[in-house]
mmCIF file of C-alpha atoms in Angstrom:
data_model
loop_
_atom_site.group_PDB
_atom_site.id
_atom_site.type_symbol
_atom_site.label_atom_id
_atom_site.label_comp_id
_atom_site.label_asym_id
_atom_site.label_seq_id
_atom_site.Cartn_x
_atom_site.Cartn_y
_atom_site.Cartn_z
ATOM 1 C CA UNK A 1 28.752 7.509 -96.738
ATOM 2 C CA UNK A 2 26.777 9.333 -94.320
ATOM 3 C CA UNK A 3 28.293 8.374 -90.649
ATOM 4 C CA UNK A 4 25.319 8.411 -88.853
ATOM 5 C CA UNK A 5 24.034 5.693 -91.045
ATOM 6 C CA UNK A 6 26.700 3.339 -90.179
ATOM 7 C CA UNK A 7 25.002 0.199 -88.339
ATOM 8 C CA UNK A 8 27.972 -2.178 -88.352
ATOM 9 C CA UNK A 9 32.052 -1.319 -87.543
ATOM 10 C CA UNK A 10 34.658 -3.532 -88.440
ATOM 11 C CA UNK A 11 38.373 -3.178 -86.917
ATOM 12 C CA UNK A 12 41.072 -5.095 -88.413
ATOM 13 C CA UNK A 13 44.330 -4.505 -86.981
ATOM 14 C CA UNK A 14 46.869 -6.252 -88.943
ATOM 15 C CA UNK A 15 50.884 -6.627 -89.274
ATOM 16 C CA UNK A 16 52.739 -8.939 -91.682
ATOM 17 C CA UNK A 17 49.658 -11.148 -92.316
ATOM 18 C CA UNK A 18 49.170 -10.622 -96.247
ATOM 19 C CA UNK A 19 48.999 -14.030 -97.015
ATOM 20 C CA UNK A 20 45.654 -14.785 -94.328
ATOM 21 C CA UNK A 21 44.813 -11.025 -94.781
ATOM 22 C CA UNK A 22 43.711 -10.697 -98.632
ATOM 23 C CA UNK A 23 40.965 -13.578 -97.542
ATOM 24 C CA UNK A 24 39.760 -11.583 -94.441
ATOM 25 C CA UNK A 25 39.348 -8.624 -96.667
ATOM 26 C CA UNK A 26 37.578 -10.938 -99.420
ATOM 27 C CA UNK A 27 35.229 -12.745 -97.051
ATOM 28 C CA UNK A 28 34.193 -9.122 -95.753
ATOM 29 C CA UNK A 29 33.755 -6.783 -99.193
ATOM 30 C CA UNK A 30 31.980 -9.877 -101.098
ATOM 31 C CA UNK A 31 29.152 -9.366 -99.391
ATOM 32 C CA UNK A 32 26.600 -6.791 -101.144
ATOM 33 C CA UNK A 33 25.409 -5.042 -97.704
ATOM 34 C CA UNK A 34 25.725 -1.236 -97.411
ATOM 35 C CA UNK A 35 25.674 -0.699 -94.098
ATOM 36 C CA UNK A 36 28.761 -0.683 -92.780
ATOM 37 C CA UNK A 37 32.567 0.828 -92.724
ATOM 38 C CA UNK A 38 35.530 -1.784 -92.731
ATOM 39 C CA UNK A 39 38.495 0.219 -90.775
ATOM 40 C CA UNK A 40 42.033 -1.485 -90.972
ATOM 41 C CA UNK A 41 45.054 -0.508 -88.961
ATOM 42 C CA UNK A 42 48.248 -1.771 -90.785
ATOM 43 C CA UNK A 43 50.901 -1.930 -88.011
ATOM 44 C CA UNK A 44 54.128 -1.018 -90.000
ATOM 45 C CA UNK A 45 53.887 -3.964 -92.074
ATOM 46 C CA UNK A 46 56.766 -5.144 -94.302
ATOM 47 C CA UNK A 47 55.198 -7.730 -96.098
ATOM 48 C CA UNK A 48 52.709 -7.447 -99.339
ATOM 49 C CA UNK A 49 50.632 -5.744 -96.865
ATOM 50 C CA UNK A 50 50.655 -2.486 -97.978
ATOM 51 C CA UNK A 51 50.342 -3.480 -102.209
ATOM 52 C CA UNK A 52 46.833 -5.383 -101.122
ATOM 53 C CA UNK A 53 45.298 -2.689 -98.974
ATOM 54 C CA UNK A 54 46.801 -0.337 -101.557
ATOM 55 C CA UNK A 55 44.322 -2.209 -104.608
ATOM 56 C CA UNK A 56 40.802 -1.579 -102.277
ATOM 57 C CA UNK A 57 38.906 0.701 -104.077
ATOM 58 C CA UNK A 58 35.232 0.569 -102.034
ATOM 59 C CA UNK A 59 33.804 3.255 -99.921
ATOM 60 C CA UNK A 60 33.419 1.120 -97.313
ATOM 61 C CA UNK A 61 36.788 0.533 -96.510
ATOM 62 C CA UNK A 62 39.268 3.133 -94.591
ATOM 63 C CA UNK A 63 42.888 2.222 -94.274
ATOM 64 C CA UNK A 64 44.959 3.860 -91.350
ATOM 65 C CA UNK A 65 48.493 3.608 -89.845
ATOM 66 C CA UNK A 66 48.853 4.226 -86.069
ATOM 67 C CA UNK A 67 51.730 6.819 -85.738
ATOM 68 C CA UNK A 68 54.450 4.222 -84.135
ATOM 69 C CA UNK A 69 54.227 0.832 -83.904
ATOM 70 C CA UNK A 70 52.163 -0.573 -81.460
ATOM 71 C CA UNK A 71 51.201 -3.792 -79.204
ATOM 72 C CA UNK A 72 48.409 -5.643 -80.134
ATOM 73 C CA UNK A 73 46.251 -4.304 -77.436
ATOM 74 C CA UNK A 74 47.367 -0.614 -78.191
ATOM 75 C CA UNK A 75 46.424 -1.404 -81.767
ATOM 76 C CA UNK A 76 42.994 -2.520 -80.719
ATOM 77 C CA UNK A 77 42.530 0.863 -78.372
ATOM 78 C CA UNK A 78 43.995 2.877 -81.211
ATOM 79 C CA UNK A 79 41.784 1.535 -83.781
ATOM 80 C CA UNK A 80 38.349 2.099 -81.560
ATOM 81 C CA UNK A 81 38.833 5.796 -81.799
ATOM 82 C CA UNK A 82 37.898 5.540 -85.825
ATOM 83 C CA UNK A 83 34.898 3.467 -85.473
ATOM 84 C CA UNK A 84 31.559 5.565 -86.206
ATOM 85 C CA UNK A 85 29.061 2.226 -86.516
ATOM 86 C CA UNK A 86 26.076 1.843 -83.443
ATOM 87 C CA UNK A 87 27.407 -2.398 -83.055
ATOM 88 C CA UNK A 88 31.766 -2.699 -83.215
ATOM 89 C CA UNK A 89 33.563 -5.887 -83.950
ATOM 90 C CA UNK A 90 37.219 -6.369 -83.864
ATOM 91 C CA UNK A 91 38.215 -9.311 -86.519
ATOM 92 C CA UNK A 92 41.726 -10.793 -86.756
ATOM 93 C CA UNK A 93 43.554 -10.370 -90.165
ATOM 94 C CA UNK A 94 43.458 -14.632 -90.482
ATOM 95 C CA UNK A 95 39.840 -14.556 -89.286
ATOM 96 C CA UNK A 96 36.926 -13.637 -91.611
ATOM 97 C CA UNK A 97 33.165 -13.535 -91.650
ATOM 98 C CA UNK A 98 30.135 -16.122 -93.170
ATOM 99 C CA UNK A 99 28.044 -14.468 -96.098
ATOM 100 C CA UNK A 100 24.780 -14.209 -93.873
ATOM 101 C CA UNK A 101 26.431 -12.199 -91.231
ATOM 102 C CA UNK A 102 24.860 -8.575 -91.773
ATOM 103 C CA UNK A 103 21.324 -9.883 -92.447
ATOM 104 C CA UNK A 104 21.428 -12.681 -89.826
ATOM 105 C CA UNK A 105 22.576 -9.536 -86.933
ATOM 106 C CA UNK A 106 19.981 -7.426 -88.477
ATOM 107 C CA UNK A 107 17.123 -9.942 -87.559
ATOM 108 C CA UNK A 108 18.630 -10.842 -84.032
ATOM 109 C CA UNK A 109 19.231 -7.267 -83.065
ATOM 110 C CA UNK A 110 15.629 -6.046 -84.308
ATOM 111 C CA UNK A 111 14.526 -9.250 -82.470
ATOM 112 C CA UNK A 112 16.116 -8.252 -79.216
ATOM 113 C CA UNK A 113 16.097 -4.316 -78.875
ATOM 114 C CA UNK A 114 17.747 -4.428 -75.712
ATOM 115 C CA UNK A 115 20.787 -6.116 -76.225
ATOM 116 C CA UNK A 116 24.081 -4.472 -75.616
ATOM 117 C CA UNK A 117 26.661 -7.228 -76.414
ATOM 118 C CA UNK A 118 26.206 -10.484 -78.751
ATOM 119 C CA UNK A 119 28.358 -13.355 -78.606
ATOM 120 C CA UNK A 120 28.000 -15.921 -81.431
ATOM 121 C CA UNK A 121 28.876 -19.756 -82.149
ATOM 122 C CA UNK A 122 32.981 -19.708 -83.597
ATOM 123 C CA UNK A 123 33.218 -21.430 -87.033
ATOM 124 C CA UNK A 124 37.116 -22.521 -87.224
ATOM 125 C CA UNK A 125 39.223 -22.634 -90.623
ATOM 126 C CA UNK A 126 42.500 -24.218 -90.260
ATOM 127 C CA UNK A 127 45.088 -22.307 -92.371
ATOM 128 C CA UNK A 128 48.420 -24.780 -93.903
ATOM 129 C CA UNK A 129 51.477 -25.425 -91.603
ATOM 130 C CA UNK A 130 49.030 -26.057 -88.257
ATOM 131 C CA UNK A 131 49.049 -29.737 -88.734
ATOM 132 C CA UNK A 132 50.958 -30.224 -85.825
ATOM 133 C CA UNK A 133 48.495 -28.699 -83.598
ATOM 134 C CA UNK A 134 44.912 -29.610 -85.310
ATOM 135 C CA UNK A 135 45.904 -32.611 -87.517
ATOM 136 C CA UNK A 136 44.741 -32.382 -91.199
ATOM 137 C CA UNK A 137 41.625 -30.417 -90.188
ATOM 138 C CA UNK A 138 40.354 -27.743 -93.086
ATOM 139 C CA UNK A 139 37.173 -26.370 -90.879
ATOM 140 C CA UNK A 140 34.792 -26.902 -88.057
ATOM 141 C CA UNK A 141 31.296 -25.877 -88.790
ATOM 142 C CA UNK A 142 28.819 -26.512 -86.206
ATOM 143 C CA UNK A 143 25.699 -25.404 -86.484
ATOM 144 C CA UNK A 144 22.029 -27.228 -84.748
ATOM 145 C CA UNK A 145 19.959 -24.661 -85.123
ATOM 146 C CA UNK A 146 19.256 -23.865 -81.409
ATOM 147 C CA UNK A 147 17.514 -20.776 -80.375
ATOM 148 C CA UNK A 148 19.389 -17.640 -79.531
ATOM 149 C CA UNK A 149 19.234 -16.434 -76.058
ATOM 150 C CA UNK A 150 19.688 -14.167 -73.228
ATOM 151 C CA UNK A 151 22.585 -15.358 -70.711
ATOM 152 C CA UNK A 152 23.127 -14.173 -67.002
ATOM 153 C CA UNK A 153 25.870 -11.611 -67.684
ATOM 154 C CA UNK A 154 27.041 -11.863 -63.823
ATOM 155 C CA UNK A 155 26.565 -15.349 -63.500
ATOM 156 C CA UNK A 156 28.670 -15.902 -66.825
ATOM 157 C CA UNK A 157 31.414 -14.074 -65.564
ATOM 158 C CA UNK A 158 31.584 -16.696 -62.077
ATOM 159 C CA UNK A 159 32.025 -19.097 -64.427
ATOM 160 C CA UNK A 160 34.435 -18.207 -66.489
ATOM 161 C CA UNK A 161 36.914 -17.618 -63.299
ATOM 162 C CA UNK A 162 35.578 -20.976 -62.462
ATOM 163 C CA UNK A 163 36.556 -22.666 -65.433
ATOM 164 C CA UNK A 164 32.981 -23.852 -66.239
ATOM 165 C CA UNK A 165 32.850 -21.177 -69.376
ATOM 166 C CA UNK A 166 34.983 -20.446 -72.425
ATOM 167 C CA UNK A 167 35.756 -17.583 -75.047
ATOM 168 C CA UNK A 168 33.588 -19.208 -77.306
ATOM 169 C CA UNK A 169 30.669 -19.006 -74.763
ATOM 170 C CA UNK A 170 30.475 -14.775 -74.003
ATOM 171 C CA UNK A 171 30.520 -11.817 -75.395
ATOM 172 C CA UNK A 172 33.593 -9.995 -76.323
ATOM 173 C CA UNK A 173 34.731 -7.278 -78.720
ATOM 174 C CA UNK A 174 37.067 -9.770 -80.938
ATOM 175 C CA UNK A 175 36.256 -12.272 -83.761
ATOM 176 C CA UNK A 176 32.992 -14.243 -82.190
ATOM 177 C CA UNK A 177 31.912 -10.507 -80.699
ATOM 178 C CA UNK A 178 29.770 -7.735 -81.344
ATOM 179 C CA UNK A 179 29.841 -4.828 -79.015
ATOM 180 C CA UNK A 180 27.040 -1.895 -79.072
ATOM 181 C CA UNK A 181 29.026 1.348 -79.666
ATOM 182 C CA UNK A 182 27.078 3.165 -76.689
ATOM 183 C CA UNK A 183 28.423 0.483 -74.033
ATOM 184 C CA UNK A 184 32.114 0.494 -75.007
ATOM 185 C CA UNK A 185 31.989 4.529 -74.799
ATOM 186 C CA UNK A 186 30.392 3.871 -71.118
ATOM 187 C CA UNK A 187 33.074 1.346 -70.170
ATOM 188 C CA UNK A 188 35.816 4.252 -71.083
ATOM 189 C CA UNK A 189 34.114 7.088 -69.667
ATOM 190 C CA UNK A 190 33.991 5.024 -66.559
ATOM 191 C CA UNK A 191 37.750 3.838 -67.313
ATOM 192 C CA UNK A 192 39.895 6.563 -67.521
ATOM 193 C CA UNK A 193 38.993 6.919 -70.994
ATOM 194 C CA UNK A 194 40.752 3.628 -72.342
ATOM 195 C CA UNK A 195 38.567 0.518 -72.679
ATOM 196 C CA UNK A 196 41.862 -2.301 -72.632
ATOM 197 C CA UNK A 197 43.388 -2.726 -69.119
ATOM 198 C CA UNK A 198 44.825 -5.728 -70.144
ATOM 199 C CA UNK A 199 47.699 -7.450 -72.038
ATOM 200 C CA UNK A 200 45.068 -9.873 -73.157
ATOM 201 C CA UNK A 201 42.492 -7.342 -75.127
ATOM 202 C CA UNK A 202 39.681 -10.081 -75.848
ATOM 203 C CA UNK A 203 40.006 -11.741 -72.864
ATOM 204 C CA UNK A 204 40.222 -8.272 -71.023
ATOM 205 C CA UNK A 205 37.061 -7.030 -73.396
ATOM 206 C CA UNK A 206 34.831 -10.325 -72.088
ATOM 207 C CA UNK A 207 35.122 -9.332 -68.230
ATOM 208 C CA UNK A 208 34.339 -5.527 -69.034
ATOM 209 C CA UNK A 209 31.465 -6.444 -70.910
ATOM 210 C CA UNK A 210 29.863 -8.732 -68.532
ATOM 211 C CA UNK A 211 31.038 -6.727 -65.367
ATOM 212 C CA UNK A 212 28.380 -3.774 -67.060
ATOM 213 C CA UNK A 213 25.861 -5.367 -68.552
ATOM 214 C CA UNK A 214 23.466 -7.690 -66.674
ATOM 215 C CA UNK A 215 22.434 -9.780 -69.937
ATOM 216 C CA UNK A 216 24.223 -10.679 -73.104
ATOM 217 C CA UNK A 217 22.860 -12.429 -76.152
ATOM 218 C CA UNK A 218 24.240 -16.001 -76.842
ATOM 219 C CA UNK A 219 23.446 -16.426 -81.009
ATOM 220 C CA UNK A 220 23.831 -20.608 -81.579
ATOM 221 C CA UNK A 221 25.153 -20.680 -85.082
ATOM 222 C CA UNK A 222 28.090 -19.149 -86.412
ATOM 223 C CA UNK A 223 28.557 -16.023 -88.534
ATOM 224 C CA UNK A 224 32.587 -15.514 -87.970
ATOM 225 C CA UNK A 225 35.179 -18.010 -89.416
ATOM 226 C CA UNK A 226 38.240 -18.070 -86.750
ATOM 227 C CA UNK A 227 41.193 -19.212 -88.617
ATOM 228 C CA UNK A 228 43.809 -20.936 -86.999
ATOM 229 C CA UNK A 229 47.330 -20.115 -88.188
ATOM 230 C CA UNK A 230 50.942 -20.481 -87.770
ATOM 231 C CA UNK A 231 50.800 -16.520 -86.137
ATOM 232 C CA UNK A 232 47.937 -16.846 -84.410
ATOM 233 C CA UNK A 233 48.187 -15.398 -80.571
ATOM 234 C CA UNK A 234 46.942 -18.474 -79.503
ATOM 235 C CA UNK A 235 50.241 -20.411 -79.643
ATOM 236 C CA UNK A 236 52.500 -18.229 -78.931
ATOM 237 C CA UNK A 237 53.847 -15.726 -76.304
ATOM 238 C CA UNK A 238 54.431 -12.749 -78.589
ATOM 239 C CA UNK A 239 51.486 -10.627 -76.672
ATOM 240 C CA UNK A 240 54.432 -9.843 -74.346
ATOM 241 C CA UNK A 241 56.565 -8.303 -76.245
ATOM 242 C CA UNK A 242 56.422 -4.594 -75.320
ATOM 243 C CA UNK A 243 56.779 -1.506 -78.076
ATOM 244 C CA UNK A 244 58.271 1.335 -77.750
ATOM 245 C CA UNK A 245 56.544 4.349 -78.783
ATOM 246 C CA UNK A 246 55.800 7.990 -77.981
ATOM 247 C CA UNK A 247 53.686 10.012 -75.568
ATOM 248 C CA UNK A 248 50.198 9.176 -77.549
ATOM 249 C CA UNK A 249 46.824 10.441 -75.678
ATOM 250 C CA UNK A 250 44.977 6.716 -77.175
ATOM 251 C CA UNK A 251 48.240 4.854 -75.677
ATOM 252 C CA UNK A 252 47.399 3.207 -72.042
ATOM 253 C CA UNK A 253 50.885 2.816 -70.226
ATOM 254 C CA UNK A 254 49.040 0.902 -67.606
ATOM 255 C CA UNK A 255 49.094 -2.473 -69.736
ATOM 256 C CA UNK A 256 51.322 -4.583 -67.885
ATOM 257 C CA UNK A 257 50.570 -8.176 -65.759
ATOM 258 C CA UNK A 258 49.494 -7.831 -62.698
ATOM 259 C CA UNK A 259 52.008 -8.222 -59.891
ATOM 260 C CA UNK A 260 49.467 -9.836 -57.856
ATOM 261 C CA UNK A 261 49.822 -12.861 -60.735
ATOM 262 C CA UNK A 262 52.461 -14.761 -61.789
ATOM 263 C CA UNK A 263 54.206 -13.758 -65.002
ATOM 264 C CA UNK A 264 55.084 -17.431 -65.243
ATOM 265 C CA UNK A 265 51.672 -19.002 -64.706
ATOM 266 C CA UNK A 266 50.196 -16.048 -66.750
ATOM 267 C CA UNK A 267 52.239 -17.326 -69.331
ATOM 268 C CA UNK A 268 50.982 -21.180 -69.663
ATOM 269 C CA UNK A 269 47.566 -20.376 -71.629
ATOM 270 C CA UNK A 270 45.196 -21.125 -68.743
ATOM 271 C CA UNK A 271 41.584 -19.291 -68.911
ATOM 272 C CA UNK A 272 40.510 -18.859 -65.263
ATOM 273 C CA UNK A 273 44.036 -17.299 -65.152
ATOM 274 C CA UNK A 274 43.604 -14.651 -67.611
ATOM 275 C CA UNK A 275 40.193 -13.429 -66.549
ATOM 276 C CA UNK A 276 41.672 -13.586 -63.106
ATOM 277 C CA UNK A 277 43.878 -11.045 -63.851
ATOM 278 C CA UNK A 278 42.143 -9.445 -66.020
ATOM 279 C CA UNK A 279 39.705 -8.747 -63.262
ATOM 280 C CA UNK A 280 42.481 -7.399 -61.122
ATOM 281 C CA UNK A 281 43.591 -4.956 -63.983
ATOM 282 C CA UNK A 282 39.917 -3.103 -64.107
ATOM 283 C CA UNK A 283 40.357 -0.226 -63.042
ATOM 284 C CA UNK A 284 36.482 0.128 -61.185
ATOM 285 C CA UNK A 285 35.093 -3.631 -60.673
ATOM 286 C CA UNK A 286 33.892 -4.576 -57.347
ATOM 287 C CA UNK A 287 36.202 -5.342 -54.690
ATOM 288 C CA UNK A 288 33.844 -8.941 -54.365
ATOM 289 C CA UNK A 289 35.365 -10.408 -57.615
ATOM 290 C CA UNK A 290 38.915 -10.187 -56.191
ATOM 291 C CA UNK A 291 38.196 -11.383 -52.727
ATOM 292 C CA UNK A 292 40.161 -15.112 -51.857
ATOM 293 C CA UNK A 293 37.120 -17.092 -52.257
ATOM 294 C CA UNK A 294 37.018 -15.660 -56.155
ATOM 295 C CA UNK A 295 41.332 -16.343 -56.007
ATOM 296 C CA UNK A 296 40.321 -19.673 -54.180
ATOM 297 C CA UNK A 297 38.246 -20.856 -57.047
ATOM 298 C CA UNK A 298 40.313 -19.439 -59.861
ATOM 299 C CA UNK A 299 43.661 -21.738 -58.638
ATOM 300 C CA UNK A 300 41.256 -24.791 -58.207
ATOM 301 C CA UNK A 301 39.757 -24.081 -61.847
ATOM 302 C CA UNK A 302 43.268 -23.742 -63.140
ATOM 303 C CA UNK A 303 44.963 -27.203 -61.592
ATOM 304 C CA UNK A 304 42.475 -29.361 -62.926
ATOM 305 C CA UNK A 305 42.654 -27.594 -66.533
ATOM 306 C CA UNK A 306 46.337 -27.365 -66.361
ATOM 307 C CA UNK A 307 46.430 -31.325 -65.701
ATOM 308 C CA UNK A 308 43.726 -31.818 -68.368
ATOM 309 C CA UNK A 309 46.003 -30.161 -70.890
ATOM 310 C CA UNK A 310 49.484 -31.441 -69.345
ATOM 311 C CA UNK A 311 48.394 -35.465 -69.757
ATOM 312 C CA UNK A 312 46.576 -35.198 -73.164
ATOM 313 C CA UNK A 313 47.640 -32.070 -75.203
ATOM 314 C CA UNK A 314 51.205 -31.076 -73.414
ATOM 315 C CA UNK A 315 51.556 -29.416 -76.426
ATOM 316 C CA UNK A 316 49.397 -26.776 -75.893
ATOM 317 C CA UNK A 317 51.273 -25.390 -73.111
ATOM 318 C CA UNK A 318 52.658 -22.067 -73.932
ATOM 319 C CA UNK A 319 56.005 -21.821 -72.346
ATOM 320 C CA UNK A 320 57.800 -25.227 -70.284
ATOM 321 C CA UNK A 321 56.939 -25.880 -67.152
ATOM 322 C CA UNK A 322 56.698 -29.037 -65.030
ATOM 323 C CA UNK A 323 53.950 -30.102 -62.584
ATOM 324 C CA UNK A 324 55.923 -29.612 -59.527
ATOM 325 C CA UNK A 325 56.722 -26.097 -60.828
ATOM 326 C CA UNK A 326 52.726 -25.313 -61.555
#
């Protein structure tokens, strides 16, 4: 496959996720479009991992192994190094993509020339054993055929700190995301050469984007399926968990929370939170988007969603903590 004829990257980092994996994989290579390279990263799995990726025989696909085990962020840095396509995507290994997605990105991207970054309407499949968080739900497909448009990149961002917008609302580099090759090479040149400041890559990748670009495009129908799992980051705390590993020139050491945030309240799973610190771990944003009004309205966002979530969906919470302790 000629490189320079590579529209369309996908990254799949992946560890000990055969069971969601062999679907991702499926959903992908089942779709008879040329024009594109599918790049995994298996992390050291111990699992069937390796015997599945082993069986791929399409020239499509590349399979790499970072040289130690990594984070999940370092994972997601290490893997951008490989991709060669002009629009990236980073898709979870219990995630997966609709049938139309090359030709529908190939109409909206002729349609809008300009674009840099593309975020799209989430489809969600519900894998077994998440009952206890979703009920007996098998998908959530949403699609009423409303126009795609151009969104206030700037004006996004305010929002999101304020509460007022989620993931599934801007552009990112993770399942949902599409990310113009030529932008994420500015954001490193401009970033010490590493594009994830962040513990939190997607939510990390969101705030980059929209700090450098002054418009994104908002597609209204899905073309990703977001599956839910048992592992999913989402419910759990394992982001945290540091790896030790060598002196690598992709590796950013820099990766830790803030100390200008709570570890604690970082912890709970609230939004305005992690684009708050997020903010506060790029390394070149304006000082204006870390000033105490922007801290002001982030800790005003994040009371009234944590006691949205606390009264209906405790649940959710990420680690325990009581109300007088938030």
């Amino acid at each position: 496959m000629n490189k320079k004829s590579i529209k369309y990257s996908i990254l799949i980092p992946t560890f000990n996720k055969a069971e969601y994996l062999q679907h991702t994989i499926k959903s992908i290579l089942d779709i008879d479009y040329k024009n594109f390279e599918l790049i995994i990263s298996d992390d050291f799995s111990t699992d069937e991992t390796p015997k599945i990726l082993n069986k791929i025989k399409d020239e499509r696909v590349k399979i790499i192994r970072p040289p130690c085990k990594l984070t999940q962020t370092k994972n997601y840095e290490f893997l951008l190094n490989y991709a060669n396509g002009d629009w990236i995507t980073i898709l979870g290994d219990d995630d997966g993509i609709l049938p139309y997605f090359f030709t529908k990105l190939d109409y909206y991207i002729e349609k809008f020339k300009d674009v840099e970054a593309i975020s799209t309407k989430p489809a969600v499949y519900y894998w077994d054993n998440v009952e206890d968080l979703y009920g007996n739900r098998v998908c959530d497909y949403q699609n009423f055929f409303e126009k795609a448009k151009l969104e206030n990149s700037k004006l996004s961002l305010f929002f999101a700190l304020s509460g007022l917008k989620n993931r599934n609302n801007l552009p990112m580099i993770y399942t949902s995301g599409l990310v113009k090759k030529s932008l994420i090479e500015k954001i490193k040149k401009k970033s010490n050469n590493f594009f994830f400041h962040s513990v939190i890559p997607d939510y990390y990748s969101m705030i980059a984007i929209m700090y450098e670009t002054e418009k994104y495009l908002k597609i209204n129908e899905p073309l990703f399926w977001v599956g839910a799992s048992k592992f999913s980051t989402g419910i759990s705390t394992r982001i945290y968990i540091e790896s030790k590993n060598e002196n690598y020139s992709f590796i950013n050491k820099n990766l830790e929370i803030s100390k200008n945030i709570s570890s604690k309240l970082h912890k709970i799973g609230i939004s305005s939170i992690y684009f708050f610190e997020c903010v506060l771990k790029h390394p070149y944003i304006s000082y204006k988007w870390q000033q105490k009004l922007i801290k002001y309205v982030v800790y005003s966002s994040s009371e009234i969603i944590f006691n949205e979530i606390f009264s209906k969906n405790k649940f959710r919470i990420k680690i325990d903590i009581t109300e007088q302790e938030f």
